[in-house]
């Protein structure tokens, strides 16, 4: 019944749009009435500001709830600036100033955090494989329940790469989803960012017996006992390919040996809420 009412409302609004003149059409009709023999006035008319007409959805909303307010109930509207991680990562905007507490590496990585929840938040190094050990247990002991984190690694050949995990780790074996997740690589003096594709799912496979895993294969660092410094990358299924069509973060190599692996998290106060520190409902797939 509700669907039929909605359909009737939409048809009526379409008819109104077809037969009711707009404000601009009324202005032209008035001008032609008073100046029937003139195609245009002798002097160019000053532009009259015309309010932008609402779209169909906004018209329906207005019928039932009145004109939308700028700050309904004192609350600001949902948009990309207030909730950036509800949108895909930006790949072109790196305009971020370092935070006062940034060291040289944090300032170096800071542009990658543009339009994320960590953009203006201080960072701390939570996991350093060379300091804490190339081991999945030590990895999860350091990063679990710390919120979203940035993974940075460097291969033995000097290729710098990594990824941003907005949902963080908890070590429950989940496939944690986020449309705002991204991978990155350093090329010359600039960063290349690769967006999540195929929806939000499988942004991070959070297995307690493994290190970071972006997608099932996009950037996987197992930290296994027999080959702890191995990193694999196959792009295209869960994250974009490289701009040149390449399907690995490590150039022509599908797997490499790392010499550096670090994870950064945001700094939170003792009474401040840290997001994404528990299991995600319906994420156990």
Backbone as CSV, one residue per row, in Angstrom:
resi,resn,N_x,N_y,N_z,CA_x,CA_y,CA_z,C_x,C_y,C_z
1,UNK,0.833,-1.210,0.000,0.000,0.000,0.000,0.863,1.254,0.000
2,UNK,1.914,1.243,0.871,2.824,2.396,0.938,3.550,2.610,-0.373
3,UNK,3.882,1.500,-1.056,4.571,1.607,-2.354,3.659,2.264,-3.379
4,UNK,2.375,1.933,-3.377,1.433,2.535,-4.335,1.282,4.033,-4.075
5,UNK,1.192,4.393,-2.789,1.071,5.826,-2.458,2.302,6.587,-2.936
6,UNK,3.499,5.993,-2.708,4.740,6.638,-3.158,4.749,6.815,-4.659
7,UNK,4.248,5.781,-5.405,4.220,5.840,-6.864,3.284,6.947,-7.332
8,UNK,2.124,7.077,-6.677,1.167,8.133,-7.046,1.780,9.510,-6.803
9,UNK,2.486,9.683,-5.666,3.126,10.966,-5.358,4.160,11.331,-6.417
10,UNK,4.939,10.344,-6.831,5.974,10.599,-7.842,5.336,11.017,-9.158
11,UNK,4.221,10.344,-9.559,3.533,10.695,-10.811,2.979,12.108,-10.738
12,UNK,2.393,12.461,-9.578,1.837,13.816,-9.421,2.922,14.872,-9.505
13,UNK,4.079,14.595,-8.881,5.184,15.560,-8.933,5.698,15.730,-10.354
14,UNK,5.754,14.618,-11.097,6.196,14.709,-12.494,5.221,15.558,-13.309
15,UNK,3.918,15.398,-13.073,2.924,16.210,-13.770,3.073,17.676,-13.414
16,UNK,3.343,17.956,-12.120,3.556,19.354,-11.701,4.749,19.948,-12.430
17,UNK,5.814,19.172,-12.555,7.013,19.673,-13.233,6.714,19.962,-14.703
18,UNK,5.801,19.167,-15.296,5.508,19.320,-16.725,4.612,20.519,-17.007
19,UNK,3.645,20.800,-16.113,2.638,21.809,-16.415,2.770,23.096,-15.599
20,UNK,3.476,23.063,-14.480,3.622,24.284,-13.680,4.894,24.988,-14.106
21,UNK,4.826,26.239,-14.577,6.019,26.952,-15.029,6.980,27.215,-13.886
22,UNK,8.262,27.215,-14.229,9.266,27.541,-13.235,9.332,29.044,-13.037
23,UNK,10.086,29.468,-12.025,10.218,30.908,-11.754,10.854,31.628,-12.937
24,UNK,11.806,30.971,-13.585,12.473,31.588,-14.730,11.512,31.754,-15.904
25,UNK,10.647,30.748,-16.140,9.668,30.835,-17.227,8.657,31.949,-16.975
26,UNK,8.244,32.119,-15.706,7.324,33.204,-15.364,7.939,34.566,-15.644
27,UNK,9.229,34.712,-15.340,9.905,35.989,-15.598,9.927,36.298,-17.088
28,UNK,10.191,35.273,-17.932,10.235,35.492,-19.383,8.835,35.820,-19.917
29,UNK,7.781,35.166,-19.392,6.419,35.433,-19.836,6.008,36.852,-19.508
30,UNK,6.349,37.327,-18.321,6.042,38.694,-17.917,6.730,39.700,-18.826
31,UNK,7.986,39.439,-19.164,8.742,40.337,-20.031,8.089,40.409,-21.420
32,UNK,7.671,39.265,-21.994,7.045,39.243,-23.311,5.676,39.940,-23.305
33,UNK,4.962,39.903,-22.164,3.650,40.554,-22.068,3.781,42.066,-22.179
34,UNK,4.767,42.642,-21.495,4.934,44.096,-21.492,5.718,44.592,-22.701
35,UNK,6.520,43.743,-23.315,7.304,44.146,-24.493,7.031,43.170,-25.626
36,UNK,5.833,43.206,-26.205,5.477,42.199,-27.230,6.255,42.331,-28.510
37,UNK,6.746,43.531,-28.810,7.440,43.741,-30.091,8.953,43.731,-29.940
38,UNK,9.415,43.392,-28.791,10.867,43.395,-28.583,11.319,41.982,-28.261
39,UNK,12.285,41.544,-29.036,12.848,40.232,-28.735,13.703,40.275,-27.486
40,UNK,14.315,41.446,-27.247,15.115,41.613,-26.040,15.163,43.085,-25.693
41,UNK,15.351,43.419,-24.425,15.409,44.826,-24.031,16.618,45.517,-24.630
42,UNK,16.473,46.881,-24.708,17.577,47.671,-25.271,18.851,47.477,-24.465
43,UNK,18.708,47.448,-23.160,19.874,47.245,-22.297,19.806,45.846,-21.718
44,UNK,20.953,45.220,-21.601,20.939,43.867,-21.034,20.386,43.886,-19.617
45,UNK,19.434,42.990,-19.378,18.819,42.940,-18.053,19.800,42.376,-17.040
46,UNK,19.709,42.905,-15.839,20.564,42.402,-14.774,20.083,41.003,-14.383
47,UNK,21.015,40.112,-14.185,20.609,38.745,-13.816,19.874,38.737,-12.494
48,UNK,18.745,38.045,-12.498,17.948,37.931,-11.278,18.289,36.611,-10.611
49,UNK,18.749,36.652,-9.381,19.090,35.390,-8.717,17.869,34.505,-8.564
50,UNK,17.997,33.280,-9.025,16.899,32.322,-8.957,17.327,31.166,-8.061
51,UNK,16.519,30.858,-7.102,16.840,29.757,-6.214,16.859,28.444,-6.984
52,UNK,17.831,27.623,-6.659,17.936,26.329,-7.318,16.734,25.470,-6.936
53,UNK,16.080,24.906,-7.945,14.889,24.118,-7.691,15.260,22.782,-7.058
54,UNK,14.495,22.347,-6.049,14.799,21.061,-5.405,14.548,19.904,-6.348
55,UNK,15.280,18.812,-6.148,15.065,17.635,-6.976,13.824,16.882,-6.481
56,UNK,13.510,15.776,-7.158,12.273,15.054,-6.889,12.234,14.527,-5.456
57,UNK,13.337,13.955,-4.982,13.372,13.399,-3.634,13.168,14.496,-2.591
58,UNK,13.801,15.652,-2.827,13.673,16.755,-1.880,12.242,17.290,-1.859
59,UNK,11.569,17.281,-3.037,10.173,17.726,-3.077,9.273,16.802,-2.259
60,UNK,9.490,15.490,-2.399,8.692,14.537,-1.635,8.933,14.714,-0.145
61,UNK,10.206,14.900,0.221,10.551,15.119,1.633,9.856,16.360,2.169
62,UNK,9.837,17.440,1.344,9.241,18.691,1.780,7.741,18.559,2.006
63,UNK,7.066,17.742,1.159,5.621,17.542,1.308,5.284,16.987,2.690
64,UNK,6.110,16.031,3.153,5.788,15.358,4.409,6.428,16.013,5.637
65,UNK,7.625,16.579,5.483,8.374,17.045,6.649,8.711,18.531,6.629
66,UNK,8.312,19.238,5.568,8.643,20.648,5.471,10.021,20.855,4.870
67,UNK,10.417,22.123,4.715,11.696,22.472,4.091,12.867,21.996,4.953
68,UNK,13.860,21.356,4.343,15.003,20.865,5.119,15.734,22.006,5.823
69,UNK,16.182,21.743,7.039,16.942,22.730,7.795,18.431,22.500,7.591
70,UNK,19.199,23.577,7.778,20.649,23.448,7.654,21.212,22.589,8.788
71,UNK,20.669,22.758,9.999,21.116,21.990,11.154,19.903,21.465,11.913
72,UNK,19.278,20.407,11.428,18.091,19.894,12.092,18.393,19.442,13.514
73,UNK,17.554,19.910,14.467,17.712,19.586,15.884,19.092,19.943,16.400
74,UNK,19.713,20.941,15.770,21.036,21.378,16.199,22.165,20.494,15.731
75,UNK,21.861,19.491,14.877,22.882,18.564,14.403,23.326,18.940,12.996
76,UNK,24.623,18.863,12.748,25.145,19.152,11.416,24.885,17.971,10.494
77,UNK,24.809,18.262,9.203,24.429,17.228,8.248,25.566,16.228,8.014
78,UNK,25.143,15.047,7.576,26.066,13.953,7.247,26.747,14.284,5.922
79,UNK,28.070,14.476,5.933,28.776,14.746,4.684,30.188,14.193,4.753
80,UNK,30.903,14.328,3.637,32.234,13.730,3.511,33.244,14.360,4.450
81,UNK,33.057,15.639,4.795,34.007,16.296,5.680,33.860,15.822,7.125
82,UNK,32.618,15.567,7.552,32.384,15.138,8.926,32.566,13.629,9.106
83,UNK,32.242,12.855,8.080,32.339,11.401,8.164,33.085,10.873,6.939
84,UNK,34.384,11.156,6.819,35.119,10.827,5.584,35.203,9.339,5.294
85,UNK,35.172,8.496,6.324,35.369,7.075,6.077,34.082,6.344,5.710
86,UNK,33.014,7.115,5.468,31.816,6.548,4.868,31.861,6.663,3.349
87,UNK,32.977,7.154,2.821,33.152,7.376,1.385,34.456,6.714,0.930
88,UNK,34.580,6.408,-0.361,35.845,5.854,-0.858,37.001,6.819,-0.627
89,UNK,38.185,6.271,-0.489,39.378,7.083,-0.229,39.655,8.031,-1.394
90,UNK,40.150,9.211,-1.068,40.608,10.117,-2.110,41.960,9.638,-2.631
91,UNK,42.170,9.758,-3.929,43.444,9.350,-4.533,44.187,10.534,-5.150
92,UNK,43.627,11.722,-5.002,44.233,12.902,-5.628,44.540,14.019,-4.640
93,UNK,43.946,13.979,-3.470,44.108,15.062,-2.496,45.063,14.616,-1.398
94,UNK,46.229,15.283,-1.326,47.237,14.970,-0.310,47.594,16.208,0.512
95,UNK,46.722,17.187,0.494,46.992,18.482,1.131,46.727,18.396,2.632
96,UNK,47.718,17.931,3.372,47.609,17.760,4.814,48.856,18.343,5.476
97,UNK,48.645,19.127,6.519,49.765,19.661,7.274,50.177,18.662,8.357
98,UNK,51.472,18.520,8.639,51.897,17.630,9.725,51.313,18.076,11.066
99,UNK,51.095,17.105,11.925,50.651,17.382,13.288,51.887,17.706,14.129
100,UNK,51.701,18.502,15.156,52.832,18.985,15.957,53.681,17.857,16.517
101,UNK,53.057,16.725,16.838,53.794,15.612,17.450,54.428,14.670,16.429
102,UNK,54.274,14.939,15.141,54.826,14.051,14.111,56.348,14.048,14.124
103,UNK,56.938,12.842,14.059,58.361,12.762,13.772,58.538,12.764,12.252
104,UNK,59.750,12.559,11.772,60.005,12.693,10.333,59.225,11.654,9.516
105,UNK,59.139,10.424,10.002,58.419,9.400,9.240,56.912,9.628,9.292
106,UNK,56.397,10.056,10.431,54.969,10.359,10.531,54.591,11.493,9.582
107,UNK,55.420,12.538,9.534,55.161,13.651,8.618,55.251,13.194,7.163
108,UNK,56.132,12.252,6.891,56.298,11.687,5.550,55.046,10.922,5.115
109,UNK,54.428,10.212,6.057,53.241,9.409,5.761,51.940,10.198,5.899
110,UNK,51.968,11.322,6.572,50.750,12.076,6.888,49.878,12.395,5.671
111,UNK,50.426,12.781,4.507,49.558,13.080,3.343,48.653,11.917,2.933
112,UNK,49.058,10.682,3.239,48.226,9.532,2.902,46.922,9.519,3.692
113,UNK,46.905,10.204,4.830,45.758,10.161,5.736,44.723,11.237,5.449
114,UNK,44.882,11.942,4.338,43.889,12.945,3.955,42.498,12.301,3.843
115,UNK,41.509,12.938,4.474,40.124,12.473,4.491,39.994,11.078,5.103
116,UNK,40.704,10.874,6.202,40.507,9.701,7.053,40.285,10.206,8.478
117,UNK,39.921,9.307,9.371,39.719,9.689,10.767,41.023,10.052,11.473
118,UNK,42.156,9.724,10.861,43.462,10.006,11.471,44.123,11.243,10.880
119,UNK,43.448,11.947,9.986,44.076,13.064,9.276,44.702,14.083,10.221
120,UNK,43.986,14.475,11.268,44.474,15.516,12.175,44.802,14.982,13.566
121,UNK,44.829,13.685,13.693,45.105,13.072,14.997,46.585,12.700,15.098
122,UNK,47.146,12.874,16.268,48.520,12.443,16.493,48.668,10.948,16.271
123,UNK,49.847,10.514,15.860,50.114,9.109,15.577,51.110,8.527,16.579
124,UNK,51.033,7.223,16.734,52.037,6.520,17.533,52.396,5.218,16.835
125,UNK,53.644,4.852,16.948,54.125,3.610,16.349,53.754,2.463,17.285
126,UNK,52.795,1.647,16.880,52.335,0.555,17.732,53.090,-0.747,17.481
127,UNK,53.512,-0.951,16.233,54.210,-2.196,15.915,55.353,-1.922,14.956
128,UNK,56.525,-2.422,15.304,57.707,-2.364,14.448,58.289,-3.770,14.440
129,UNK,58.227,-4.448,13.297,58.649,-5.846,13.223,60.100,-6.026,13.638
130,UNK,60.951,-5.076,13.276,62.364,-5.191,13.650,62.568,-4.980,15.149
131,UNK,61.662,-4.295,15.794,61.750,-4.063,17.240,60.988,-5.132,18.028
132,UNK,59.763,-5.467,17.554,58.870,-6.340,18.314,58.907,-7.793,17.876
133,UNK,59.420,-8.046,16.677,59.496,-9.416,16.187,58.588,-9.654,14.996
134,UNK,59.081,-10.435,14.042,58.320,-10.797,12.850,57.471,-12.021,13.191
135,UNK,56.392,-11.780,13.902,55.605,-12.864,14.462,54.147,-12.418,14.573
136,UNK,53.177,-13.254,14.134,51.772,-12.825,14.163,51.231,-12.597,15.570
137,UNK,51.690,-13.377,16.541,51.219,-13.198,17.911,51.655,-11.837,18.444
138,UNK,52.899,-11.474,18.188,53.398,-10.174,18.646,52.755,-9.034,17.861
139,UNK,52.464,-9.293,16.590,51.763,-8.289,15.789,50.403,-7.974,16.395
140,UNK,49.608,-9.005,16.664,48.263,-8.779,17.191,48.285,-8.252,18.622
141,UNK,49.281,-8.643,19.389,49.397,-8.110,20.750,49.604,-6.599,20.724
142,UNK,50.212,-6.111,19.658,50.498,-4.674,19.561,49.374,-3.884,18.910
143,UNK,48.668,-4.474,17.929,47.734,-3.676,17.123,46.257,-3.903,17.434
144,UNK,45.911,-5.013,18.093,44.495,-5.314,18.317,43.821,-4.266,19.202
145,UNK,42.599,-3.898,18.813,41.733,-2.987,19.572,42.353,-1.605,19.759
146,UNK,43.057,-1.151,18.737,43.660,0.180,18.754,43.009,1.131,17.746
147,UNK,41.942,0.679,17.079,41.302,1.502,16.058,41.967,1.343,14.707
148,UNK,41.593,2.215,13.769,42.160,2.165,12.420,43.663,2.364,12.426
149,UNK,44.354,1.711,11.501,45.813,1.796,11.481,46.390,1.844,10.077
150,UNK,47.589,2.411,9.985,48.318,2.531,8.722,49.500,1.576,8.734
151,UNK,49.554,0.691,7.738,50.651,-0.266,7.587,51.647,0.280,6.575
152,UNK,52.920,0.319,6.964,53.980,0.801,6.075,55.076,-0.256,6.008
153,UNK,55.467,-0.619,4.787,56.531,-1.604,4.633,57.473,-1.192,3.511
154,UNK,58.657,-1.764,3.557,59.661,-1.507,2.511,60.354,-2.817,2.185
155,UNK,60.445,-3.106,0.883,61.085,-4.345,0.450,62.599,-4.188,0.476
156,UNK,63.278,-5.303,0.353,64.745,-5.270,0.331,65.279,-4.510,-0.872
157,UNK,64.465,-4.404,-1.928,64.867,-3.630,-3.111,64.490,-2.154,-2.985
158,UNK,63.903,-1.763,-1.858,63.603,-0.356,-1.615,62.223,0.107,-2.041
159,UNK,61.324,-0.796,-2.419,59.954,-0.406,-2.788,59.148,-0.151,-1.512
160,UNK,58.582,1.046,-1.416,57.787,1.426,-0.247,56.306,1.268,-0.584
161,UNK,55.586,0.588,0.284,54.170,0.324,0.035,53.464,0.124,1.372
162,UNK,52.159,-0.135,1.288,51.395,-0.382,2.505,49.915,-0.178,2.274
163,UNK,49.183,0.005,3.367,47.749,0.187,3.260,47.159,0.777,4.522
164,UNK,45.953,1.314,4.381,45.217,1.884,5.508,44.024,0.992,5.818
165,UNK,43.930,0.562,7.069,42.844,-0.285,7.542,41.966,0.527,8.488
166,UNK,40.848,1.092,8.011,40.014,1.950,8.853,39.378,1.234,10.038
167,UNK,39.112,-0.074,9.899,38.422,-0.813,10.954,39.370,-1.462,11.961
168,UNK,40.671,-1.370,11.732,41.628,-1.919,12.680,41.588,-3.437,12.765
169,UNK,42.231,-3.961,13.824,42.316,-5.408,14.045,41.795,-5.746,15.445
170,UNK,41.205,-6.914,15.567,40.804,-7.435,16.880,41.214,-8.897,17.046
171,UNK,41.606,-9.537,15.937,42.093,-10.908,16.007,41.023,-11.954,16.200
172,UNK,39.806,-11.704,15.660,38.702,-12.646,15.821,38.441,-13.476,14.563
173,UNK,39.281,-13.361,13.567,39.090,-14.141,12.347,38.055,-13.568,11.406
174,UNK,37.780,-12.276,11.522,36.763,-11.631,10.679,37.346,-11.136,9.363
175,UNK,36.442,-10.970,8.396,36.755,-10.187,7.201,36.124,-8.821,7.418
176,UNK,36.916,-7.864,7.832,36.394,-6.561,8.235,36.292,-5.656,7.001
177,UNK,35.099,-5.107,6.790,34.852,-4.348,5.572,34.921,-2.852,5.769
178,UNK,35.410,-2.145,4.757,35.414,-0.678,4.759,35.662,-0.169,3.355
179,UNK,34.758,0.691,2.872,34.930,1.293,1.552,36.050,2.319,1.550
180,UNK,36.465,2.771,2.751,37.498,3.810,2.851,38.916,3.229,2.890
181,UNK,39.055,1.914,2.926,40.383,1.297,2.937,41.107,1.590,1.623
182,UNK,42.429,1.624,1.690,43.207,1.835,0.464,44.600,1.247,0.625
183,UNK,45.249,1.020,-0.499,46.660,0.635,-0.553,47.458,1.791,-1.127
184,UNK,48.772,1.744,-0.940,49.594,2.837,-1.480,50.984,2.337,-1.851
185,UNK,51.619,3.118,-2.706,53.002,2.860,-3.103,53.681,4.202,-3.351
186,UNK,54.954,4.261,-3.058,55.733,5.468,-3.323,56.390,5.357,-4.695
187,UNK,56.173,6.386,-5.527,56.818,6.457,-6.841,57.518,7.801,-6.953
188,UNK,58.840,7.780,-6.943,59.597,9.029,-7.015,59.314,9.895,-5.798
189,UNK,58.772,11.092,-6.046,58.474,12.008,-4.937,56.967,12.114,-4.672
190,UNK,56.199,11.117,-5.077,54.753,11.195,-4.870,54.188,9.847,-4.429
191,UNK,53.015,9.913,-3.804,52.311,8.714,-3.371,51.268,8.312,-4.421
192,UNK,51.114,7.032,-4.618,50.047,6.470,-5.441,49.099,5.737,-4.492
193,UNK,47.816,6.074,-4.526,46.825,5.409,-3.677,45.858,4.599,-4.545
194,UNK,45.506,3.430,-4.047,44.615,2.517,-4.761,43.375,2.277,-3.917
195,UNK,42.199,2.598,-4.467,40.944,2.487,-3.729,40.457,1.042,-3.633
196,UNK,39.579,0.843,-2.659,38.868,-0.430,-2.514,37.897,-0.597,-3.684
197,UNK,37.811,-1.794,-4.227,36.854,-2.089,-5.298,36.027,-3.306,-4.895
198,UNK,34.891,-3.480,-5.593,34.043,-4.629,-5.298,33.272,-4.497,-4.004
199,UNK,33.021,-3.248,-3.576,32.301,-3.044,-2.326,33.234,-2.991,-1.135
200,UNK,32.645,-2.876,0.047,33.434,-2.672,1.263,34.031,-3.961,1.824
201,UNK,33.464,-5.103,1.487,33.849,-6.351,2.147,35.292,-6.753,1.866
202,UNK,35.848,-7.487,2.835,37.206,-8.023,2.736,38.268,-6.922,2.603
203,UNK,38.027,-5.797,3.240,39.077,-4.774,3.256,40.276,-5.269,4.059
204,UNK,40.007,-6.022,5.140,41.066,-6.594,5.970,40.615,-7.969,6.464
205,UNK,41.423,-8.984,6.182,41.162,-10.324,6.700,41.931,-10.440,8.005
206,UNK,41.201,-10.442,9.104,41.792,-10.281,10.439,41.974,-11.629,11.137
207,UNK,42.862,-12.446,10.619,43.131,-13.746,11.225,44.185,-13.621,12.325
208,UNK,43.947,-14.220,13.500,44.888,-14.072,14.612,46.234,-14.757,14.370
209,UNK,46.263,-15.715,13.441,47.516,-16.425,13.173,48.296,-15.813,12.008
210,UNK,47.901,-14.605,11.574,48.559,-13.973,10.429,48.790,-12.489,10.693
211,UNK,49.689,-11.917,9.934,49.892,-10.477,9.974,48.841,-9.769,9.142
212,UNK,49.093,-8.525,8.728,48.093,-7.760,7.970,47.784,-8.400,6.624
213,UNK,46.490,-8.368,6.263,46.058,-8.940,4.990,44.970,-8.056,4.404
214,UNK,45.317,-7.262,3.412,44.359,-6.401,2.724,43.737,-7.195,1.579
215,UNK,42.418,-7.485,1.725,41.806,-8.417,0.795,42.397,-9.800,1.014
216,UNK,41.976,-10.741,0.182,42.527,-12.095,0.292,43.920,-12.190,-0.307
217,UNK,44.268,-11.209,-1.186,45.546,-11.325,-1.882,46.180,-9.993,-2.280
218,UNK,45.536,-8.857,-1.960,46.014,-7.567,-2.468,47.333,-7.133,-1.831
219,UNK,47.425,-7.301,-0.516,48.686,-7.118,0.210,48.614,-8.014,1.432
220,UNK,49.370,-9.095,1.407,49.323,-10.096,2.464,50.722,-10.281,3.033
221,UNK,50.833,-10.125,4.362,52.105,-10.318,5.063,51.843,-11.346,6.170
222,UNK,52.007,-12.627,5.880,51.595,-13.675,6.825,52.394,-13.723,8.127
223,UNK,53.665,-13.309,8.093,54.552,-13.407,9.269,54.688,-14.863,9.724
224,UNK,54.757,-15.770,8.770,54.859,-17.194,9.093,56.248,-17.536,9.627
225,UNK,56.334,-18.604,10.400,57.602,-18.979,11.020,58.666,-19.328,9.996
226,UNK,58.259,-20.017,8.930,59.239,-20.476,7.946,59.701,-19.376,7.001
227,UNK,58.907,-18.304,6.867,59.291,-17.212,5.955,58.677,-15.907,6.471
228,UNK,59.137,-15.411,7.604,58.448,-14.312,8.298,58.456,-12.971,7.573
229,UNK,59.389,-12.742,6.681,59.496,-11.437,6.019,58.886,-11.421,4.617
230,UNK,58.138,-12.472,4.276,57.502,-12.555,2.969,56.304,-11.610,2.888
231,UNK,56.160,-10.936,1.739,54.968,-10.133,1.449,54.514,-10.462,0.031
232,UNK,53.183,-10.622,-0.144,52.629,-10.941,-1.451,51.635,-9.860,-1.860
233,UNK,51.511,-9.651,-3.175,50.549,-8.659,-3.677,50.003,-9.080,-5.025
234,UNK,48.667,-9.097,-5.106,47.975,-9.342,-6.373,46.764,-8.414,-6.407
235,UNK,46.831,-7.394,-7.227,45.797,-6.356,-7.267,44.705,-6.676,-8.281
236,UNK,43.549,-6.046,-8.084,42.477,-6.154,-9.058,41.171,-6.687,-8.504
237,UNK,41.220,-7.658,-7.593,39.991,-8.260,-7.071,39.382,-7.448,-5.940
238,UNK,40.221,-6.912,-5.046,39.736,-6.192,-3.872,40.182,-4.733,-3.847
239,UNK,41.283,-4.449,-4.490,41.787,-3.084,-4.588,42.202,-2.807,-6.034
240,UNK,42.192,-1.535,-6.390,42.530,-1.142,-7.757,43.908,-1.651,-8.174
241,UNK,44.075,-1.782,-9.485,45.401,-2.025,-10.044,46.197,-0.725,-10.046
242,UNK,47.475,-0.847,-10.326,48.328,0.327,-10.451,47.880,1.153,-11.663
243,UNK,48.199,2.459,-11.693,47.774,3.295,-12.822,48.226,2.772,-14.185
244,UNK,49.368,2.078,-14.228,49.846,1.536,-15.501,49.279,0.147,-15.797
245,UNK,48.354,-0.316,-14.959,47.760,-1.627,-15.158,48.446,-2.745,-14.406
246,UNK,49.539,-2.433,-13.737,50.266,-3.457,-12.987,49.415,-4.061,-11.889
247,UNK,49.645,-5.340,-11.596,48.813,-6.026,-10.613,49.564,-6.387,-9.338
248,UNK,50.654,-5.660,-9.047,51.387,-5.873,-7.803,51.899,-4.549,-7.259
249,UNK,51.869,-4.415,-5.937,52.456,-3.228,-5.299,53.971,-3.231,-5.400
250,UNK,54.541,-4.384,-5.735,55.994,-4.529,-5.749,56.539,-4.659,-7.170
251,UNK,55.954,-3.898,-8.083,56.440,-3.886,-9.462,56.147,-5.182,-10.174
252,UNK,57.171,-5.786,-10.739,56.998,-7.021,-11.503,56.958,-8.254,-10.621
253,UNK,57.230,-8.070,-9.341,57.295,-9.221,-8.427,55.974,-9.405,-7.684
254,UNK,55.466,-10.629,-7.690,54.249,-10.940,-6.949,54.526,-11.126,-5.467
255,UNK,55.769,-11.464,-5.131,56.161,-11.625,-3.735,57.576,-11.083,-3.544
256,UNK,57.823,-10.549,-2.362,59.128,-9.951,-2.048,59.479,-10.263,-0.603
257,UNK,60.724,-9.961,-0.261,61.175,-10.014,1.123,61.227,-8.578,1.663
258,UNK,60.695,-8.390,2.848,60.666,-7.065,3.463,61.872,-6.842,4.356
259,UNK,62.248,-5.570,4.468,63.252,-5.200,5.469,62.650,-4.316,6.556
260,UNK,61.434,-3.792,6.295,60.758,-2.926,7.255,59.265,-3.237,7.252
261,UNK,58.668,-3.276,8.438,57.217,-3.387,8.578,56.813,-2.650,9.849
262,UNK,56.017,-1.588,9.669,55.578,-0.796,10.821,54.083,-0.521,10.708
263,UNK,53.442,-0.327,11.869,52.025,0.020,11.926,51.852,1.224,12.834
264,UNK,51.096,2.201,12.355,50.806,3.416,13.120,49.317,3.478,13.439
265,UNK,49.013,3.907,14.666,47.642,4.132,15.106,47.505,5.555,15.640
266,UNK,46.265,5.980,15.819,46.012,7.293,16.380,46.245,7.326,17.883
267,UNK,46.530,8.523,18.381,46.696,8.742,19.818,45.347,9.166,20.395
268,UNK,44.875,8.428,21.409,43.603,8.726,22.061,43.834,9.001,23.538
269,UNK,43.045,9.912,24.087,43.129,10.223,25.500,42.583,9.088,26.355
270,UNK,42.874,9.099,27.669,42.441,7.999,28.551,40.933,7.826,28.612
271,UNK,40.173,8.903,28.432,38.708,8.821,28.473,38.074,8.935,27.091
272,UNK,38.914,8.871,26.055,38.421,9.044,24.697,38.041,7.705,24.084
273,UNK,36.952,7.708,23.336,36.464,6.477,22.713,37.337,6.086,21.532
274,UNK,37.782,4.834,21.501,38.538,4.291,20.368,37.576,3.466,19.522
275,UNK,37.380,3.820,18.256,36.395,3.098,17.434,36.887,1.732,16.987
276,UNK,35.939,0.860,16.683,36.182,-0.447,16.057,37.118,-1.330,16.895
277,UNK,36.781,-1.472,18.171,37.610,-2.291,19.056,36.951,-3.617,19.413
278,UNK,35.927,-4.011,18.650,35.267,-5.278,18.922,34.825,-5.911,17.609
279,UNK,34.209,-7.082,17.723,33.731,-7.786,16.529,32.688,-6.945,15.813
280,UNK,32.631,-7.095,14.498,31.634,-6.419,13.699,30.480,-7.378,13.428
281,UNK,29.251,-6.992,13.772,28.106,-7.868,13.470,28.031,-8.178,11.973
282,UNK,27.726,-9.425,11.671,27.570,-9.890,10.287,28.870,-9.831,9.497
283,UNK,30.016,-9.701,10.185,31.301,-9.651,9.477,32.026,-10.987,9.512
284,UNK,31.445,-12.014,10.136,32.110,-13.298,10.230,31.835,-14.135,8.986
285,UNK,32.462,-13.751,7.868,32.278,-14.490,6.625,33.602,-14.601,5.910
